[in-house]
Amino acid sequence: MTELTPLRHIPTANVFRKGDVFVLFGELFGRGYVNGLIDEARAAGMSIVGITVGRRDEGGALRALTAEELAEAEEKLGGRIINVPLMAGFDMDAPEGEQNPTEMLSGITLKSWQEDKLDWEKIERCREAGVRRFTSSAATVMAEIDKLVPEGANVFFAHTMAGGIPKIKAFLAIANRIYKGRGERFMSSRALLDSDLGKLILMNFDEVTANTLKYLIDASAPIRERVTKAGGEVRYTAYGYHGTEILIGGDYTWQTYTNYTQGYAKMRLESIAQAAWKQGVWATVFNCPEIRTNSSDIFVGVELSLFPLLSALKREGGGAWANEQWRICESLLNEGVSLQSIIDTIERYNNDATSAHFRNFEAWPMDNTPALADVMIGTSEEITALHKDKKALITDHLSSLVLEGAGPLMFHGASEKIAPVLWLSHDIIARQLNALHN
């Protein structure tokens, strides 16, 4: 378990300048945390280089992007993409002539999944095949990127890979019960973790979310050695999640969304950065606050911890701009509903004995319970119902603010070489936002 190490100052160091290279290790699809980093890199005059995870053909085989797909991806990134597929994970990999894990899981149903067993020797052979494929492709990609790094340039590697749920029909129904279900529809997250399906998912999470940082650090060693030998600097960042400090009862207090199944892989990610740091490789995992994204929407209630950011904006030197954020958020609510009433609801939710029980940093990530599902999902649905438009939520606006604040904190924090693992809590996000706008 990593010691809680929140970032408490706004970093201003910057080793990156025009002519340096920013490498995005993960494909840019929608709006997410990495956009803030890319904005900072572009503002510094860095050239942007990216990779692709590739695409699957009709038979499931991994392929490079077509010319049209590549042009579209490069336009979205605003830089050059190395067109060698770097799909992480092993759920679609297998030795020649054998089934891959997704095929092994194809017969799983909502009734059978807790009893269905997997052949772990076969799974391990698939994992090894996936790792061989990925590391071999990563070496090819880095050799191409090496050609794009001029002599005397510094390099910033931003790792953004996460996820790893196999594409099987039954899983969506299972996930809906675990992350959205309450009452009779509630399902224990522990039931998933104890099943063979759950154990496979955790293995694949480790490969996608965590081990890819190690593969990146290893594959980029020739670039790192060349750059540092010439007196240049190399940095690695990765996106973590391990709960966030938010205002509860007037104090910044660590809390978390439960059950965060990927938490085990995020802790492994932290350990990879810590091991790299000991070797003199400056890799920092930034544990970022909860936000709403396309991928987080299955986790009903994850957005509740965003609301206290509004109070943090006022607490951390907020002026007219902070007041304007309150006005914008209140305008999204139904007539007669005050933003303060929402903040009060969240305060009651966070002080509820059931919610408070899960603020146990040492026990993270804890399993869900029927009582937590009732209070968390119930509060989430109650607040969502108070909005004028269910597609224009306060938490969408607050998520965009968190993204804006996290970008410069990560970019300059990496330059400063502060620690291998840092938490970006609501205090520092609010102070960064106020500094940007006041």
Coordinates of C-alpha atoms in Angstrom, one line a residue:
M1 CA 0.0 0.0 0.0
T2 CA 1.5 3.3 -1.1
E3 CA 1.6 6.1 1.5
L4 CA -0.8 8.9 0.8
T5 CA 1.3 11.6 -0.8
P6 CA -0.9 14.5 -2.0
L7 CA 0.7 17.3 -4.1
R8 CA 0.5 20.4 -1.9
H9 CA 2.1 23.1 -4.1
I10 CA 1.6 24.3 -7.6
P11 CA 4.7 23.2 -9.5
T12 CA 6.3 25.7 -12.0
A13 CA 9.4 23.8 -13.2
N14 CA 9.6 23.2 -16.9
V15 CA 12.4 21.4 -18.7
F16 CA 10.4 21.1 -21.9
R17 CA 10.6 23.6 -24.8
K18 CA 10.3 24.1 -28.5
G19 CA 11.8 21.1 -30.4
D20 CA 11.3 18.6 -27.6
V21 CA 9.1 15.6 -28.1
F22 CA 5.9 14.6 -26.4
V23 CA 5.0 10.9 -26.8
L24 CA 1.4 9.7 -26.1
F25 CA 1.6 6.0 -25.2
G26 CA -2.1 5.2 -25.7
E27 CA -4.6 6.2 -28.4
L28 CA -6.6 9.4 -28.2
F29 CA -10.3 8.6 -28.6
G30 CA -12.5 11.1 -26.7
R31 CA -12.1 13.9 -24.3
G32 CA -10.1 12.7 -21.2
Y33 CA -7.3 13.5 -18.8
V34 CA -4.6 13.4 -21.4
N35 CA -6.0 16.3 -23.3
G36 CA -4.8 18.6 -20.6
L37 CA -1.3 17.3 -20.9
I38 CA -1.3 17.5 -24.7
D39 CA -2.4 21.2 -24.4
E40 CA 0.5 21.9 -22.1
A41 CA 3.0 20.1 -24.5
R42 CA 1.6 22.1 -27.5
A43 CA 1.9 25.4 -25.6
A44 CA 5.5 24.6 -24.8
G45 CA 6.2 24.1 -28.6
M46 CA 6.8 20.4 -28.3
S47 CA 6.2 18.1 -31.3
I48 CA 3.5 15.5 -30.6
V49 CA 4.0 11.8 -31.5
G50 CA 1.4 9.1 -30.8
I51 CA 0.7 5.4 -31.2
T52 CA -2.4 3.4 -32.1
V53 CA -3.9 0.4 -30.5
G54 CA -4.8 -0.8 -34.0
R55 CA -8.2 -2.2 -35.0
R56 CA -9.7 -5.7 -35.3
D57 CA -10.8 -7.1 -38.6
E58 CA -14.0 -9.1 -39.0
G59 CA -12.2 -12.3 -37.9
G60 CA -10.8 -10.6 -34.8
A61 CA -7.2 -10.3 -36.1
L62 CA -5.3 -7.1 -35.1
R63 CA -4.4 -4.8 -37.9
A64 CA -2.8 -1.3 -38.5
L65 CA -5.0 1.7 -39.3
T66 CA -6.1 2.3 -42.9
A67 CA -4.8 5.5 -44.6
E68 CA -8.2 7.1 -43.8
E69 CA -8.2 6.0 -40.2
L70 CA -4.6 7.2 -39.8
A71 CA -5.3 10.6 -41.2
E72 CA -8.3 11.0 -38.9
A73 CA -6.3 9.9 -35.8
E74 CA -3.4 12.2 -36.7
E75 CA -5.7 15.1 -37.1
K76 CA -7.4 14.4 -33.7
L77 CA -3.9 14.1 -32.0
G78 CA -2.4 17.1 -33.9
G79 CA 0.8 15.0 -34.5
R80 CA 2.4 12.0 -36.1
I81 CA 1.2 8.5 -35.2
I82 CA 3.4 5.4 -35.5
N83 CA 1.0 3.0 -37.3
V84 CA 2.0 -0.3 -35.5
P85 CA -0.8 -1.8 -33.5
L86 CA -0.2 -1.6 -29.7
M87 CA -3.3 -3.2 -28.4
A88 CA -2.7 -4.0 -24.7
G89 CA -4.0 -7.1 -22.8
F90 CA -4.2 -10.7 -23.8
D91 CA -8.0 -11.4 -24.0
M92 CA -7.7 -11.9 -27.8
D93 CA -4.3 -13.6 -27.9
A94 CA -3.5 -17.3 -28.0
P95 CA -0.7 -19.6 -29.3
E96 CA -1.3 -20.8 -32.9
G97 CA -4.2 -23.1 -33.1
E98 CA -5.5 -22.5 -29.5
Q99 CA -8.5 -20.6 -28.2
N100 CA -8.0 -17.1 -26.8
P101 CA -9.5 -16.1 -23.4
T102 CA -12.5 -14.4 -25.1
E103 CA -13.4 -17.6 -27.0
M104 CA -13.0 -19.6 -23.8
L105 CA -15.5 -17.3 -22.1
S106 CA -18.0 -17.3 -25.0
G107 CA -20.3 -19.8 -23.3
I108 CA -20.6 -17.9 -20.0
T109 CA -24.1 -16.9 -19.1
L110 CA -25.7 -14.8 -16.4
K111 CA -26.7 -18.0 -14.6
S112 CA -23.5 -19.9 -15.0
W113 CA -20.7 -17.4 -14.6
Q114 CA -20.0 -17.8 -10.9
E115 CA -19.4 -21.6 -11.4
D116 CA -17.7 -21.6 -14.8
K117 CA -14.0 -22.6 -14.6
L118 CA -11.0 -21.7 -16.8
D119 CA -7.9 -23.7 -17.6
W120 CA -5.2 -21.5 -16.1
E121 CA -2.3 -23.2 -17.9
K122 CA -4.0 -22.3 -21.2
I123 CA -4.7 -18.7 -19.9
E124 CA -1.1 -18.3 -19.0
R125 CA 0.0 -19.4 -22.5
C126 CA -2.3 -16.7 -23.9
R127 CA -0.9 -14.1 -21.5
E128 CA 2.6 -14.9 -22.6
A129 CA 1.6 -14.7 -26.3
G130 CA 0.0 -11.3 -25.7
V131 CA 3.0 -10.0 -23.8
R132 CA 5.4 -11.2 -26.6
R133 CA 3.2 -9.5 -29.3
F134 CA 3.0 -6.2 -27.3
T135 CA 6.6 -6.0 -26.3
S136 CA 7.8 -6.9 -29.8
S137 CA 5.5 -4.2 -31.3
A138 CA 6.6 -1.7 -28.6
A139 CA 10.3 -2.2 -29.6
T140 CA 9.4 -1.5 -33.3
V141 CA 7.4 1.6 -32.3
M142 CA 10.2 3.0 -30.1
A143 CA 12.8 2.5 -32.9
E144 CA 10.5 4.6 -35.2
I145 CA 10.0 7.3 -32.4
D146 CA 13.8 7.3 -31.9
K147 CA 14.2 8.7 -35.4
L148 CA 11.8 11.5 -34.5
V149 CA 13.8 12.7 -31.5
P150 CA 16.4 15.3 -32.6
E151 CA 19.8 15.4 -30.9
G152 CA 19.6 17.6 -27.8
A153 CA 15.9 17.2 -27.4
N154 CA 14.1 16.2 -24.2
V155 CA 11.3 13.6 -24.2
F156 CA 8.0 13.4 -22.3
F157 CA 6.3 10.0 -22.4
A158 CA 2.6 10.1 -21.3
H159 CA 1.2 6.6 -20.5
T160 CA -2.6 6.5 -20.8
M161 CA -3.4 2.8 -21.2
A162 CA -6.2 1.4 -19.0
G163 CA -9.0 -1.1 -19.0
G164 CA -9.0 -4.7 -20.0
I165 CA -12.5 -6.2 -19.8
P166 CA -13.0 -9.0 -22.3
K167 CA -15.8 -8.5 -24.8
I168 CA -18.3 -11.1 -23.7
K169 CA -22.0 -10.6 -23.9
A170 CA -22.8 -11.7 -20.3
F171 CA -20.4 -9.2 -18.7
L172 CA -22.4 -6.1 -19.3
A173 CA -25.4 -7.6 -17.5
I174 CA -23.1 -8.7 -14.6
A175 CA -21.5 -5.2 -14.5
N176 CA -24.9 -3.5 -14.4
R177 CA -25.8 -5.5 -11.3
I178 CA -22.5 -4.8 -9.5
Y179 CA -22.1 -1.1 -10.4
K180 CA -25.7 0.0 -10.8
G181 CA -27.8 -2.6 -9.0
R182 CA -29.5 -2.1 -5.6
G183 CA -32.2 -4.0 -3.8
E184 CA -33.0 -7.3 -5.5
R185 CA -30.7 -6.3 -8.5
F186 CA -27.7 -5.8 -6.2
M187 CA -24.7 -8.0 -6.8
S188 CA -21.5 -8.3 -4.7
S189 CA -18.3 -7.2 -6.3
R190 CA -16.6 -9.9 -4.2
A191 CA -18.6 -12.5 -6.1
L192 CA -17.0 -11.3 -9.3
L193 CA -13.5 -11.3 -7.8
D194 CA -13.9 -14.8 -6.4
S195 CA -15.0 -16.2 -9.8
D196 CA -12.6 -17.4 -12.5
L197 CA -14.1 -14.7 -14.8
G198 CA -13.1 -12.0 -12.2
K199 CA -9.6 -13.5 -11.7
L200 CA -9.1 -13.3 -15.5
I201 CA -10.3 -9.7 -15.6
L202 CA -7.9 -8.7 -12.8
M203 CA -5.0 -10.4 -14.8
N204 CA -6.0 -8.5 -17.9
F205 CA -6.3 -5.2 -15.9
D206 CA -2.8 -5.7 -14.7
E207 CA -1.5 -6.2 -18.2
V208 CA -3.4 -3.2 -19.7
T209 CA -3.3 -0.7 -16.9
A210 CA -0.1 -1.4 -15.1
N211 CA 2.4 -3.7 -16.9
T212 CA 2.3 -1.5 -20.1
L213 CA 4.1 1.2 -18.1
K214 CA 6.9 -1.3 -17.5
Y215 CA 6.9 -2.3 -21.2
L216 CA 7.1 1.4 -22.2
I217 CA 10.0 2.1 -19.8
D218 CA 11.9 -1.0 -21.1
A219 CA 11.2 -0.4 -24.8
S220 CA 12.2 3.3 -24.6
A221 CA 15.5 2.6 -22.8
P222 CA 17.6 3.2 -26.0
I223 CA 15.9 6.6 -26.5
R224 CA 16.3 7.5 -22.8
E225 CA 20.0 6.5 -22.8
R226 CA 20.7 8.5 -25.9
V227 CA 18.9 11.6 -24.6
T228 CA 20.3 11.6 -21.1
K229 CA 23.9 10.9 -22.4
A230 CA 23.6 14.2 -24.4
G231 CA 22.5 16.0 -21.2
G232 CA 18.8 15.9 -21.9
E233 CA 15.8 15.0 -19.7
V234 CA 13.3 12.2 -20.0
R235 CA 10.0 11.9 -18.0
Y236 CA 7.2 9.4 -17.8
T237 CA 3.7 10.0 -16.4
A238 CA 0.8 7.7 -15.9
Y239 CA -2.8 8.2 -14.7
G240 CA -3.7 6.6 -11.5
Y241 CA -6.8 6.5 -9.2
H242 CA -6.6 5.7 -5.5
G243 CA -9.3 7.9 -4.0
T244 CA -9.2 11.7 -3.6
E245 CA -9.2 14.2 -0.8
I246 CA -12.3 16.3 -1.0
L247 CA -14.0 18.7 1.5
I248 CA -16.0 16.9 4.1
G249 CA -17.1 18.7 7.2
G250 CA -14.8 21.6 6.3
D251 CA -11.6 19.5 6.0
Y252 CA -9.9 17.8 3.1
T253 CA -10.6 14.1 3.7
W254 CA -9.6 11.1 1.7
Q255 CA -12.5 9.2 0.2
T256 CA -13.1 6.8 -2.7
Y257 CA -15.6 5.3 -5.0
T258 CA -16.5 1.7 -4.1
N259 CA -16.1 -0.9 -5.6
Y260 CA -13.2 0.2 -7.9
T261 CA -12.3 -3.2 -9.4
Q262 CA -9.3 -1.7 -11.3
G263 CA -7.8 -0.6 -8.0
Y264 CA -5.5 -3.6 -7.8
A265 CA -4.0 -2.8 -11.2
K266 CA -3.7 0.9 -10.2
M267 CA -1.7 -0.1 -7.1
R268 CA 0.5 -2.3 -9.4
L269 CA 1.0 0.8 -11.6
E270 CA 2.2 2.8 -8.6
S271 CA 4.7 0.0 -7.7
I272 CA 6.1 0.1 -11.3
A273 CA 6.7 3.8 -11.0
Q274 CA 8.3 3.4 -7.6
A275 CA 10.7 0.6 -8.9
A276 CA 11.6 2.8 -11.9
W277 CA 12.3 5.8 -9.6
K278 CA 14.8 3.7 -7.6
Q279 CA 16.6 3.0 -10.9
G280 CA 16.9 6.8 -11.7
V281 CA 14.0 6.6 -14.2
W282 CA 11.7 9.5 -13.5
A283 CA 8.2 8.0 -13.8
T284 CA 5.3 9.5 -11.8
V285 CA 1.8 8.1 -11.4
F286 CA -0.6 11.0 -10.8
N287 CA -3.6 9.8 -8.9
C288 CA -6.4 12.0 -10.3
P289 CA -9.8 12.9 -8.9
E290 CA -13.0 11.1 -9.9
I291 CA -14.6 12.5 -13.1
R292 CA -17.3 11.5 -15.5
T293 CA -16.0 10.0 -18.8
N294 CA -17.5 7.6 -21.3
S295 CA -15.8 4.7 -19.5
S296 CA -16.7 5.8 -16.0
D297 CA -20.4 6.2 -16.6
I298 CA -21.1 2.6 -15.7
F299 CA -19.9 3.4 -12.1
V300 CA -23.1 5.2 -10.8
G301 CA -22.1 7.4 -7.9
V302 CA -18.5 7.9 -8.9
E303 CA -19.5 11.5 -9.8
L304 CA -20.7 12.4 -6.3
S305 CA -17.3 13.5 -5.1
L306 CA -17.1 16.1 -7.8
F307 CA -19.6 18.5 -6.1
P308 CA -17.3 19.5 -3.2
L309 CA -14.9 21.0 -5.8
L310 CA -17.3 24.0 -5.9
S311 CA -16.6 24.6 -2.2
A312 CA -12.9 24.1 -2.7
L313 CA -12.8 26.7 -5.5
K314 CA -14.1 29.3 -3.0
R315 CA -11.9 28.0 -0.2
E316 CA -8.7 28.2 -2.3
G317 CA -8.7 31.9 -3.1
G318 CA -11.6 31.9 -5.4
G319 CA -12.9 35.2 -6.7
A320 CA -15.2 36.2 -9.5
W321 CA -14.3 33.2 -11.7
A322 CA -15.1 30.7 -8.9
N323 CA -18.5 32.5 -8.3
E324 CA -19.2 32.2 -12.0
Q325 CA -18.7 28.4 -11.8
W326 CA -21.3 28.3 -9.1
R327 CA -23.7 30.3 -11.3
I328 CA -23.1 28.1 -14.3
C329 CA -23.7 24.9 -12.3
E330 CA -26.9 26.4 -10.7
S331 CA -28.2 27.3 -14.1
L332 CA -28.2 23.5 -15.0
L333 CA -30.7 22.7 -12.2
N334 CA -34.5 22.8 -12.3
E335 CA -36.3 26.0 -11.4
G336 CA -36.4 26.5 -7.7
V337 CA -33.5 24.1 -6.9
S338 CA -30.5 25.7 -5.3
L339 CA -26.9 24.6 -5.9
Q340 CA -26.4 24.9 -2.1
S341 CA -29.1 22.3 -1.5
I342 CA -27.1 19.9 -3.7
I343 CA -23.9 20.6 -1.8
D344 CA -25.8 20.0 1.5
T345 CA -27.1 16.7 0.1
I346 CA -23.6 15.6 -0.7
E347 CA -22.4 16.7 2.7
R348 CA -25.1 14.5 4.3
Y349 CA -24.2 11.6 2.0
N350 CA -20.5 11.9 3.0
N351 CA -21.3 12.0 6.7
D352 CA -23.6 9.0 6.5
A353 CA -22.2 6.2 8.6
T354 CA -22.4 3.8 5.6
S355 CA -20.4 6.1 3.3
A356 CA -17.9 6.9 6.1
H357 CA -17.2 3.2 6.6
F358 CA -15.5 3.1 3.2
R359 CA -13.0 5.9 3.9
N360 CA -10.5 3.2 4.9
F361 CA -7.3 4.0 3.0
E362 CA -5.5 0.9 4.2
A363 CA -8.3 -1.5 3.1
W364 CA -8.6 0.0 -0.4
P365 CA -10.2 -1.2 -2.7
M366 CA -13.1 -2.5 -0.5
D367 CA -16.0 -4.6 -1.7
N368 CA -19.4 -3.0 -2.2
T369 CA -22.4 -3.7 0.1
P370 CA -26.2 -3.5 -0.4
A371 CA -26.3 -0.6 2.1
L372 CA -23.7 1.3 0.2
A373 CA -25.4 0.7 -3.1
D374 CA -28.7 2.0 -1.6
V375 CA -27.2 5.3 -0.3
M376 CA -24.7 5.9 -3.2
I377 CA -26.9 5.0 -6.2
G378 CA -29.9 6.5 -4.5
T379 CA -28.1 9.9 -3.9
S380 CA -26.8 9.8 -7.5
E381 CA -30.2 9.3 -9.0
E382 CA -31.9 11.8 -6.7
I383 CA -29.4 14.6 -7.8
T384 CA -29.5 13.7 -11.5
A385 CA -33.3 14.0 -11.4
L386 CA -32.9 17.7 -10.3
H387 CA -31.2 18.7 -13.6
K388 CA -33.1 20.4 -16.5
D389 CA -31.4 18.2 -19.0
K390 CA -30.0 14.7 -18.1
K391 CA -27.4 15.2 -20.9
A392 CA -26.1 18.5 -19.3
L393 CA -25.1 17.7 -15.8
I394 CA -23.2 19.7 -13.2
T395 CA -20.7 16.9 -13.0
D396 CA -19.9 17.3 -16.8
H397 CA -18.9 20.9 -16.2
L398 CA -16.9 20.0 -13.0
S399 CA -15.2 17.1 -14.9
S400 CA -13.9 19.5 -17.5
L401 CA -12.6 21.8 -14.8
V402 CA -10.7 18.9 -13.2
L403 CA -9.2 18.0 -16.6
E404 CA -8.1 21.7 -17.1
G405 CA -6.4 21.8 -13.6
A406 CA -4.7 18.4 -13.8
G407 CA -2.9 19.1 -17.1
P408 CA -0.5 21.8 -15.9
L409 CA 0.0 20.1 -12.5
M410 CA 1.1 16.9 -14.2
F411 CA 3.2 18.6 -16.9
H412 CA 5.2 20.8 -14.4
G413 CA 5.1 18.2 -11.6
A414 CA 6.8 15.7 -13.9
S415 CA 9.5 18.3 -14.7
E416 CA 10.1 18.9 -11.0
K417 CA 10.7 15.2 -10.2
I418 CA 8.7 15.3 -6.9
A419 CA 7.9 11.7 -6.2
P420 CA 6.9 8.4 -8.0
V421 CA 3.3 8.6 -6.8
L422 CA 1.3 11.9 -6.2
W423 CA -2.4 12.5 -5.4
L424 CA -4.0 15.5 -7.2
S425 CA -6.7 16.3 -4.6
H426 CA -9.4 19.0 -4.7
D427 CA -7.3 21.6 -2.8
I428 CA -4.5 21.6 -5.4
I429 CA -6.9 21.3 -8.4
A430 CA -8.9 24.3 -7.1
R431 CA -5.7 26.4 -6.4
Q432 CA -4.4 25.6 -9.9
L433 CA -7.7 26.6 -11.5
N434 CA -7.9 29.8 -9.5
A435 CA -4.3 30.6 -10.5
L436 CA -5.2 30.1 -14.2
H437 CA -8.3 32.3 -14.1
N438 CA -7.7 35.1 -11.6

